[in-house]
Amino acid sequence: MCGRTCLTLNPKEIQSCCKYKITPESKPKSPEYRNEFNCGRKYEPSYNIAPTDLSPVLVSAAHFDEQKDSAERTLVPMMWSMIPRWHKGDYKKHGLTTNNCRLESLAMSKLFGPSFNAGQRCIILCEGFYEWQTTKALKASDRPAFFVHMPQNEKVRMDDKTTWNLKDDGINLLKMAGLFDMWEDENGDKLYSYTVITFESNEKFSPIHHRLPAILDTEADITAWLDYKRVGANRALNMLKPSEAIEWYPVSSLVNNSRNKSSECNKQIEPGQSQSTTPKSKLMQSWLIVKKRKFDDDPK
């Protein structure tokens, strides 16, 4: 499964990391960034993106402009957790869990099937996602957390942005296959939302979790998944397979709370350091200092 991601780049940086070629002979180009939808909501970079947050996803430009070739790409911020297009009223209250969809049943699903059959395929971009180890008999609060990412150049550390060279090569973003749909409110305003496709883990990742997002490792896979006019639904579905390229490291349990958005969320835990030990906030530290002074000044 996938329940949290990390994406701290701004739109221009994301565009730079997503350059592509329409043909092998063409020059690399950045996808257009469209931000005019979503009922006034905007993407905000975050170290801890949770369902119902917005984040940019890649889609075929032809979904938004019929004059475009389906091989062209567009970046559109969308809400994580697909809203059923038939839902009426508050979009947050449809009562369904739609942040992930199972590959094994999505084609026949009444919820996800229509989007899949309509070619509404997307790619969710992130620097990495968080996963909690569920293969051991532990309480949910005690499960160790890990940050999962793609391989990078040897000098790049995912938890240290000073090592990133965004002006040149950028970083190797993790790209997850998903589906999207469009919902309209009573005023006709459009809100786009997505779900992440998951399937059974491979041998490599199974010690962490029994489910794994469908990660696209190669440019050819990315092209095939997005180009819905040239690559049919069944062919696209059959090309999805567990990634053998992903890497991961342990992080603090600070990420367990979706309200924690600080850069400490994806910091690598040193060997032997407890994952349950989280940094105190500045507010808490200040409170403790004041409390100690009052105790020391108490004449008793």
mmCIF file of C-alpha atoms in Angstrom, residues 7-300:
data_model
loop_
_atom_site.group_PDB
_atom_site.id
_atom_site.type_symbol
_atom_site.label_atom_id
_atom_site.label_comp_id
_atom_site.label_asym_id
_atom_site.label_seq_id
_atom_site.Cartn_x
_atom_site.Cartn_y
_atom_site.Cartn_z
ATOM 1 C CA LEU A 7 7.522 16.021 -2.565
ATOM 2 C CA THR A 8 9.291 19.250 -1.598
ATOM 3 C CA LEU A 9 10.077 20.670 -5.057
ATOM 4 C CA ASN A 10 8.272 23.699 -6.456
ATOM 5 C CA PRO A 11 6.433 23.444 -9.819
ATOM 6 C CA LYS A 12 9.356 24.713 -11.925
ATOM 7 C CA GLU A 13 11.739 22.253 -10.281
ATOM 8 C CA ILE A 14 9.315 19.412 -10.907
ATOM 9 C CA GLN A 15 9.023 20.426 -14.566
ATOM 10 C CA SER A 16 12.818 20.371 -14.848
ATOM 11 C CA CYS A 17 12.983 16.860 -13.348
ATOM 12 C CA CYS A 18 10.322 15.615 -15.789
ATOM 13 C CA LYS A 19 11.864 16.585 -19.124
ATOM 14 C CA TYR A 20 11.082 14.143 -21.924
ATOM 15 C CA LYS A 21 11.345 13.570 -25.661
ATOM 16 C CA ILE A 22 8.322 13.029 -27.885
ATOM 17 C CA THR A 23 10.575 11.243 -30.383
ATOM 18 C CA PRO A 24 14.139 9.944 -29.985
ATOM 19 C CA GLU A 25 15.350 12.717 -32.308
ATOM 20 C CA SER A 26 13.522 15.609 -30.634
ATOM 21 C CA LYS A 27 14.965 17.942 -28.020
ATOM 22 C CA PRO A 28 14.006 17.402 -24.367
ATOM 23 C CA LYS A 29 11.062 19.501 -23.233
ATOM 24 C CA SER A 30 9.370 20.149 -19.923
ATOM 25 C CA PRO A 31 5.702 19.292 -19.438
ATOM 26 C CA GLU A 32 3.276 22.188 -19.167
ATOM 27 C CA TYR A 33 2.063 22.949 -15.629
ATOM 28 C CA ARG A 34 -1.691 23.603 -15.314
ATOM 29 C CA ASN A 35 -3.073 24.940 -12.062
ATOM 30 C CA GLU A 36 -6.499 26.354 -12.892
ATOM 31 C CA PHE A 37 -8.643 23.580 -11.403
ATOM 32 C CA ASN A 38 -9.396 22.097 -7.973
ATOM 33 C CA CYS A 39 -11.877 24.541 -6.474
ATOM 34 C CA GLY A 40 -9.210 27.051 -5.498
ATOM 35 C CA ARG A 41 -6.931 24.528 -3.786
ATOM 36 C CA LYS A 42 -3.205 24.638 -4.617
ATOM 37 C CA TYR A 43 -0.263 22.258 -4.374
ATOM 38 C CA GLU A 44 2.005 22.900 -1.388
ATOM 39 C CA PRO A 45 5.429 21.176 -1.254
ATOM 40 C CA SER A 46 5.655 18.919 1.790
ATOM 41 C CA TYR A 47 7.806 16.282 3.466
ATOM 42 C CA ASN A 48 4.644 14.446 4.531
ATOM 43 C CA ILE A 49 1.885 14.366 1.895
ATOM 44 C CA ALA A 50 -1.221 12.485 3.027
ATOM 45 C CA PRO A 51 -4.486 11.482 1.353
ATOM 46 C CA THR A 52 -6.690 14.536 0.542
ATOM 47 C CA ASP A 53 -3.544 16.678 0.034
ATOM 48 C CA LEU A 54 -2.798 17.940 -3.481
ATOM 49 C CA SER A 55 0.313 16.994 -5.454
ATOM 50 C CA PRO A 56 1.286 17.258 -9.154
ATOM 51 C CA VAL A 57 0.779 14.210 -11.365
ATOM 52 C CA LEU A 58 1.804 13.555 -14.963
ATOM 53 C CA VAL A 59 -0.916 12.908 -17.527
ATOM 54 C CA SER A 60 -1.196 12.875 -21.298
ATOM 55 C CA ALA A 61 -1.739 16.436 -22.525
ATOM 56 C CA ALA A 62 -4.525 15.125 -24.784
ATOM 57 C CA HIS A 63 -6.790 14.757 -21.742
ATOM 58 C CA PHE A 64 -6.864 18.550 -21.416
ATOM 59 C CA ASP A 65 -6.371 19.616 -25.033
ATOM 60 C CA GLU A 66 -7.734 17.465 -27.855
ATOM 61 C CA GLN A 67 -5.366 19.172 -30.304
ATOM 62 C CA LYS A 68 -2.346 17.740 -28.463
ATOM 63 C CA ASP A 69 -0.669 14.456 -29.312
ATOM 64 C CA SER A 70 -1.308 11.848 -26.618
ATOM 65 C CA ALA A 71 2.485 11.433 -26.277
ATOM 66 C CA GLU A 72 2.767 14.992 -24.933
ATOM 67 C CA ARG A 73 2.709 15.414 -21.170
ATOM 68 C CA THR A 74 1.099 17.819 -18.732
ATOM 69 C CA LEU A 75 1.570 18.321 -14.997
ATOM 70 C CA VAL A 76 -1.668 18.859 -13.072
ATOM 71 C CA PRO A 77 -2.059 19.147 -9.288
ATOM 72 C CA MET A 78 -4.652 16.617 -8.135
ATOM 73 C CA MET A 79 -6.038 15.512 -4.801
ATOM 74 C CA TRP A 80 -4.877 12.181 -3.439
ATOM 75 C CA SER A 81 -7.929 9.879 -2.959
ATOM 76 C CA MET A 82 -10.212 9.583 -5.945
ATOM 77 C CA ILE A 83 -13.636 11.194 -5.603
ATOM 78 C CA PRO A 84 -16.442 9.212 -7.258
ATOM 79 C CA ARG A 85 -17.772 11.401 -10.054
ATOM 80 C CA TRP A 86 -21.332 10.508 -9.055
ATOM 81 C CA HIS A 87 -20.861 11.777 -5.482
ATOM 82 C CA LYS A 88 -23.111 14.658 -4.385
ATOM 83 C CA GLY A 89 -22.397 17.190 -1.647
ATOM 84 C CA ASP A 90 -19.145 17.643 0.288
ATOM 85 C CA TYR A 91 -16.394 15.846 -1.663
ATOM 86 C CA LYS A 92 -14.699 14.851 1.592
ATOM 87 C CA LYS A 93 -17.705 12.821 2.732
ATOM 88 C CA HIS A 94 -18.135 10.105 0.124
ATOM 89 C CA GLY A 95 -17.156 7.527 2.761
ATOM 90 C CA LEU A 96 -14.913 5.373 0.546
ATOM 91 C CA THR A 97 -11.207 4.551 0.896
ATOM 92 C CA THR A 98 -9.770 5.482 -2.497
ATOM 93 C CA ASN A 99 -6.146 6.503 -1.903
ATOM 94 C CA ASN A 100 -5.030 3.099 -3.279
ATOM 95 C CA CYS A 101 -6.595 0.647 -5.733
ATOM 96 C CA ARG A 102 -5.687 -3.000 -6.160
ATOM 97 C CA LEU A 103 -4.383 -3.927 -9.600
ATOM 98 C CA GLU A 104 -5.955 -7.375 -9.330
ATOM 99 C CA SER A 105 -9.504 -5.989 -9.386
ATOM 100 C CA LEU A 106 -9.389 -2.458 -10.783
ATOM 101 C CA ALA A 107 -10.504 -3.326 -14.339
ATOM 102 C CA MET A 108 -13.819 -4.744 -13.043
ATOM 103 C CA SER A 109 -14.272 -2.222 -10.254
ATOM 104 C CA LYS A 110 -17.379 -0.024 -10.446
ATOM 105 C CA LEU A 111 -15.344 2.756 -8.842
ATOM 106 C CA PHE A 112 -12.017 2.523 -10.702
ATOM 107 C CA GLY A 113 -12.979 0.600 -13.845
ATOM 108 C CA PRO A 114 -14.565 3.532 -15.718
ATOM 109 C CA SER A 115 -11.440 5.686 -15.287
ATOM 110 C CA PHE A 116 -9.181 2.827 -16.329
ATOM 111 C CA ASN A 117 -11.247 1.958 -19.399
ATOM 112 C CA ALA A 118 -11.386 5.638 -20.391
ATOM 113 C CA GLY A 119 -7.589 5.827 -20.433
ATOM 114 C CA GLN A 120 -7.428 8.163 -17.445
ATOM 115 C CA ARG A 121 -3.984 6.955 -16.449
ATOM 116 C CA CYS A 122 -1.582 9.169 -14.535
ATOM 117 C CA ILE A 123 1.810 9.079 -12.850
ATOM 118 C CA ILE A 124 2.136 10.258 -9.262
ATOM 119 C CA LEU A 125 5.455 12.028 -8.695
ATOM 120 C CA CYS A 126 7.350 12.061 -5.422
ATOM 121 C CA GLU A 127 10.844 12.090 -3.995
ATOM 122 C CA GLY A 128 9.808 8.945 -2.176
ATOM 123 C CA PHE A 129 7.031 7.353 -0.155
ATOM 124 C CA TYR A 130 6.837 6.158 3.436
ATOM 125 C CA GLU A 131 6.002 2.611 4.390
ATOM 126 C CA TRP A 132 5.534 0.953 7.760
ATOM 127 C CA GLN A 133 6.790 -2.563 8.331
ATOM 128 C CA THR A 134 3.725 -4.751 8.787
ATOM 129 C CA THR A 135 5.263 -8.193 8.457
ATOM 130 C CA LYS A 136 6.004 -8.452 12.173
ATOM 131 C CA ALA A 137 3.536 -8.885 15.023
ATOM 132 C CA LEU A 138 3.718 -5.289 16.244
ATOM 133 C CA LYS A 139 1.137 -2.732 17.301
ATOM 134 C CA ALA A 140 0.503 -0.095 14.655
ATOM 135 C CA SER A 141 2.160 2.583 16.795
ATOM 136 C CA ASP A 142 5.328 0.451 17.133
ATOM 137 C CA ARG A 143 5.818 -0.416 13.471
ATOM 138 C CA PRO A 144 9.106 0.972 12.094
ATOM 139 C CA ALA A 145 8.790 3.483 9.257
ATOM 140 C CA PHE A 146 10.919 3.565 6.103
ATOM 141 C CA PHE A 147 11.477 6.083 3.307
ATOM 142 C CA VAL A 148 11.413 4.407 -0.122
ATOM 143 C CA HIS A 149 13.078 6.128 -3.085
ATOM 144 C CA MET A 150 14.768 5.572 -6.435
ATOM 145 C CA PRO A 151 18.546 5.220 -6.888
ATOM 146 C CA GLN A 152 20.387 8.546 -7.219
ATOM 147 C CA ASN A 153 23.819 9.765 -8.230
ATOM 148 C CA GLU A 154 26.368 8.714 -5.621
ATOM 149 C CA LYS A 155 26.694 12.223 -4.120
ATOM 150 C CA VAL A 156 22.946 12.691 -3.655
ATOM 151 C CA ARG A 157 21.342 12.090 -0.263
ATOM 152 C CA MET A 158 17.566 12.095 -0.299
ATOM 153 C CA ASP A 159 17.419 13.609 3.191
ATOM 154 C CA ASP A 160 19.862 16.454 2.382
ATOM 155 C CA LYS A 161 18.713 18.898 -0.298
ATOM 156 C CA THR A 162 22.101 20.638 -0.315
ATOM 157 C CA THR A 163 23.401 17.590 -2.235
ATOM 158 C CA TRP A 164 20.808 17.965 -5.027
ATOM 159 C CA ASN A 165 21.836 19.537 -8.342
ATOM 160 C CA LEU A 166 18.470 20.729 -9.592
ATOM 161 C CA LYS A 167 19.893 23.076 -12.229
ATOM 162 C CA ASP A 168 21.501 20.296 -14.240
ATOM 163 C CA ASP A 169 20.431 16.676 -13.869
ATOM 164 C CA GLY A 170 17.841 17.190 -11.133
ATOM 165 C CA ILE A 171 16.991 14.123 -9.071
ATOM 166 C CA ASN A 172 15.468 10.794 -10.007
ATOM 167 C CA LEU A 173 11.870 11.163 -8.859
ATOM 168 C CA LEU A 174 9.891 8.074 -7.934
ATOM 169 C CA LYS A 175 6.979 7.613 -10.344
ATOM 170 C CA MET A 176 3.910 5.583 -9.373
ATOM 171 C CA ALA A 177 1.218 4.452 -11.796
ATOM 172 C CA GLY A 178 -2.264 5.649 -10.937
ATOM 173 C CA LEU A 179 -5.715 6.534 -12.222
ATOM 174 C CA PHE A 180 -7.471 9.881 -12.068
ATOM 175 C CA ASP A 181 -10.972 11.238 -12.395
ATOM 176 C CA MET A 182 -12.742 14.597 -12.449
ATOM 177 C CA TRP A 183 -15.531 15.648 -10.081
ATOM 178 C CA GLU A 184 -17.662 18.782 -10.288
ATOM 179 C CA ASP A 185 -19.243 20.620 -7.391
ATOM 180 C CA GLU A 186 -22.688 22.225 -7.497
ATOM 181 C CA ASN A 187 -21.173 25.369 -9.039
ATOM 182 C CA GLY A 188 -19.499 23.456 -11.854
ATOM 183 C CA ASP A 189 -15.977 23.872 -10.441
ATOM 184 C CA LYS A 190 -13.734 20.914 -11.294
ATOM 185 C CA LEU A 191 -11.675 18.925 -8.811
ATOM 186 C CA TYR A 192 -9.239 16.316 -10.120
ATOM 187 C CA SER A 193 -8.246 13.418 -7.884
ATOM 188 C CA TYR A 194 -6.155 10.253 -8.176
ATOM 189 C CA THR A 195 -5.533 6.831 -6.719
ATOM 190 C CA VAL A 196 -2.267 4.839 -6.549
ATOM 191 C CA ILE A 197 -2.223 1.350 -8.074
ATOM 192 C CA THR A 198 -0.784 -1.378 -5.831
ATOM 193 C CA PHE A 199 -0.097 -5.105 -6.109
ATOM 194 C CA GLU A 200 1.593 -7.945 -4.249
ATOM 195 C CA SER A 201 5.180 -7.181 -3.252
ATOM 196 C CA ASN A 202 8.165 -8.825 -4.845
ATOM 197 C CA GLU A 203 10.729 -10.796 -2.851
ATOM 198 C CA LYS A 204 12.867 -7.688 -2.398
ATOM 199 C CA PHE A 205 10.208 -5.568 -0.668
ATOM 200 C CA SER A 206 8.143 -8.278 1.039
ATOM 201 C CA PRO A 207 10.107 -8.084 4.348
ATOM 202 C CA ILE A 208 8.749 -4.528 4.685
ATOM 203 C CA HIS A 209 5.188 -4.885 3.388
ATOM 204 C CA HIS A 210 3.077 -7.347 1.417
ATOM 205 C CA ARG A 211 1.773 -4.627 -0.946
ATOM 206 C CA LEU A 212 3.786 -2.311 -3.195
ATOM 207 C CA PRO A 213 2.854 0.650 -5.429
ATOM 208 C CA ALA A 214 3.195 0.105 -9.180
ATOM 209 C CA ILE A 215 6.435 1.987 -9.838
ATOM 210 C CA LEU A 216 7.551 2.858 -13.362
ATOM 211 C CA ASP A 217 11.319 2.384 -13.627
ATOM 212 C CA THR A 218 12.032 3.304 -17.249
ATOM 213 C CA GLU A 219 11.207 6.075 -19.694
ATOM 214 C CA ALA A 220 9.629 3.484 -22.006
ATOM 215 C CA ASP A 221 7.251 2.401 -19.214
ATOM 216 C CA ILE A 222 6.353 6.026 -18.462
ATOM 217 C CA THR A 223 5.595 6.712 -22.124
ATOM 218 C CA ALA A 224 3.466 3.583 -22.507
ATOM 219 C CA TRP A 225 1.453 4.214 -19.345
ATOM 220 C CA LEU A 226 0.600 7.818 -20.272
ATOM 221 C CA ASP A 227 -0.028 7.367 -24.006
ATOM 222 C CA TYR A 228 -3.551 5.964 -23.749
ATOM 223 C CA LYS A 229 -4.335 6.416 -27.455
ATOM 224 C CA ARG A 230 -1.477 4.201 -28.657
ATOM 225 C CA VAL A 231 -1.291 1.790 -25.715
ATOM 226 C CA GLY A 232 -4.542 0.045 -24.842
ATOM 227 C CA ALA A 233 -5.837 -0.670 -21.356
ATOM 228 C CA ASN A 234 -4.944 -4.372 -21.190
ATOM 229 C CA ARG A 235 -1.454 -3.850 -22.565
ATOM 230 C CA ALA A 236 -0.839 -1.033 -20.102
ATOM 231 C CA LEU A 237 -2.041 -3.117 -17.179
ATOM 232 C CA ASN A 238 0.083 -6.116 -18.142
ATOM 233 C CA MET A 239 3.272 -4.029 -18.276
ATOM 234 C CA LEU A 240 3.055 -3.121 -14.575
ATOM 235 C CA LYS A 241 5.433 -5.134 -12.428
ATOM 236 C CA PRO A 242 7.150 -4.746 -9.028
ATOM 237 C CA SER A 243 10.195 -2.504 -9.119
ATOM 238 C CA GLU A 244 13.588 -4.069 -8.466
ATOM 239 C CA ALA A 245 15.310 -0.663 -8.419
ATOM 240 C CA ILE A 246 13.844 0.893 -5.259
ATOM 241 C CA GLU A 247 15.908 1.563 -2.153
ATOM 242 C CA TRP A 248 14.889 2.502 1.389
ATOM 243 C CA TYR A 249 16.155 3.515 4.811
ATOM 244 C CA PRO A 250 14.589 3.835 8.301
ATOM 245 C CA VAL A 251 13.108 7.145 9.468
ATOM 246 C CA SER A 252 11.684 8.564 12.671
ATOM 247 C CA SER A 253 8.114 7.881 13.781
ATOM 248 C CA LEU A 254 7.606 11.644 13.455
ATOM 249 C CA VAL A 255 6.102 10.853 10.050
ATOM 250 C CA ASN A 256 3.333 8.815 11.676
ATOM 251 C CA ASN A 257 1.353 12.012 12.285
ATOM 252 C CA SER A 258 0.263 13.591 8.986
ATOM 253 C CA ARG A 259 0.300 17.027 10.631
ATOM 254 C CA ASN A 260 4.070 16.796 10.986
ATOM 255 C CA LYS A 261 5.424 18.358 7.792
ATOM 256 C CA SER A 262 9.007 19.203 8.774
ATOM 257 C CA SER A 263 12.212 18.111 7.040
ATOM 258 C CA GLU A 264 12.815 15.704 9.938
ATOM 259 C CA CYS A 265 10.226 13.334 8.432
ATOM 260 C CA ASN A 266 12.555 11.830 5.814
ATOM 261 C CA LYS A 267 15.816 12.055 7.802
ATOM 262 C CA GLN A 268 17.653 8.770 7.889
ATOM 263 C CA ILE A 269 17.903 7.206 11.328
ATOM 264 C CA GLU A 270 21.429 6.239 12.320
ATOM 265 C CA PRO A 271 22.128 2.590 13.216
ATOM 266 C CA GLY A 272 21.035 1.894 16.773
ATOM 267 C CA GLN A 273 18.924 5.056 17.050
ATOM 268 C CA SER A 274 15.369 4.487 18.247
ATOM 269 C CA GLN A 275 12.731 5.238 15.624
ATOM 270 C CA SER A 276 10.254 6.183 18.324
ATOM 271 C CA THR A 277 12.430 9.061 19.480
ATOM 272 C CA THR A 278 11.205 12.164 17.729
ATOM 273 C CA PRO A 279 12.612 15.679 17.988
ATOM 274 C CA LYS A 280 10.799 18.032 20.360
ATOM 275 C CA SER A 281 9.201 21.033 18.737
ATOM 276 C CA LYS A 282 10.623 24.514 19.439
ATOM 277 C CA LEU A 283 7.382 25.371 21.245
ATOM 278 C CA MET A 284 7.727 22.337 23.521
ATOM 279 C CA GLN A 285 11.422 23.093 24.156
ATOM 280 C CA SER A 286 10.570 26.686 25.115
ATOM 281 C CA TRP A 287 7.822 25.470 27.442
ATOM 282 C CA LEU A 288 10.210 23.048 29.159
ATOM 283 C CA ILE A 289 12.816 25.797 29.645
ATOM 284 C CA VAL A 290 10.247 28.136 31.236
ATOM 285 C CA LYS A 291 8.935 25.292 33.412
ATOM 286 C CA LYS A 292 12.463 24.479 34.611
ATOM 287 C CA ARG A 293 13.174 28.131 35.482
ATOM 288 C CA LYS A 294 9.992 28.355 37.542
ATOM 289 C CA PHE A 295 10.953 25.136 39.357
ATOM 290 C CA ASP A 296 14.516 26.387 40.027
ATOM 291 C CA ASP A 297 13.237 29.780 41.267
ATOM 292 C CA ASP A 298 10.651 28.230 43.589
ATOM 293 C CA PRO A 299 11.805 29.012 47.184
ATOM 294 C CA LYS A 300 9.941 25.923 48.383
#
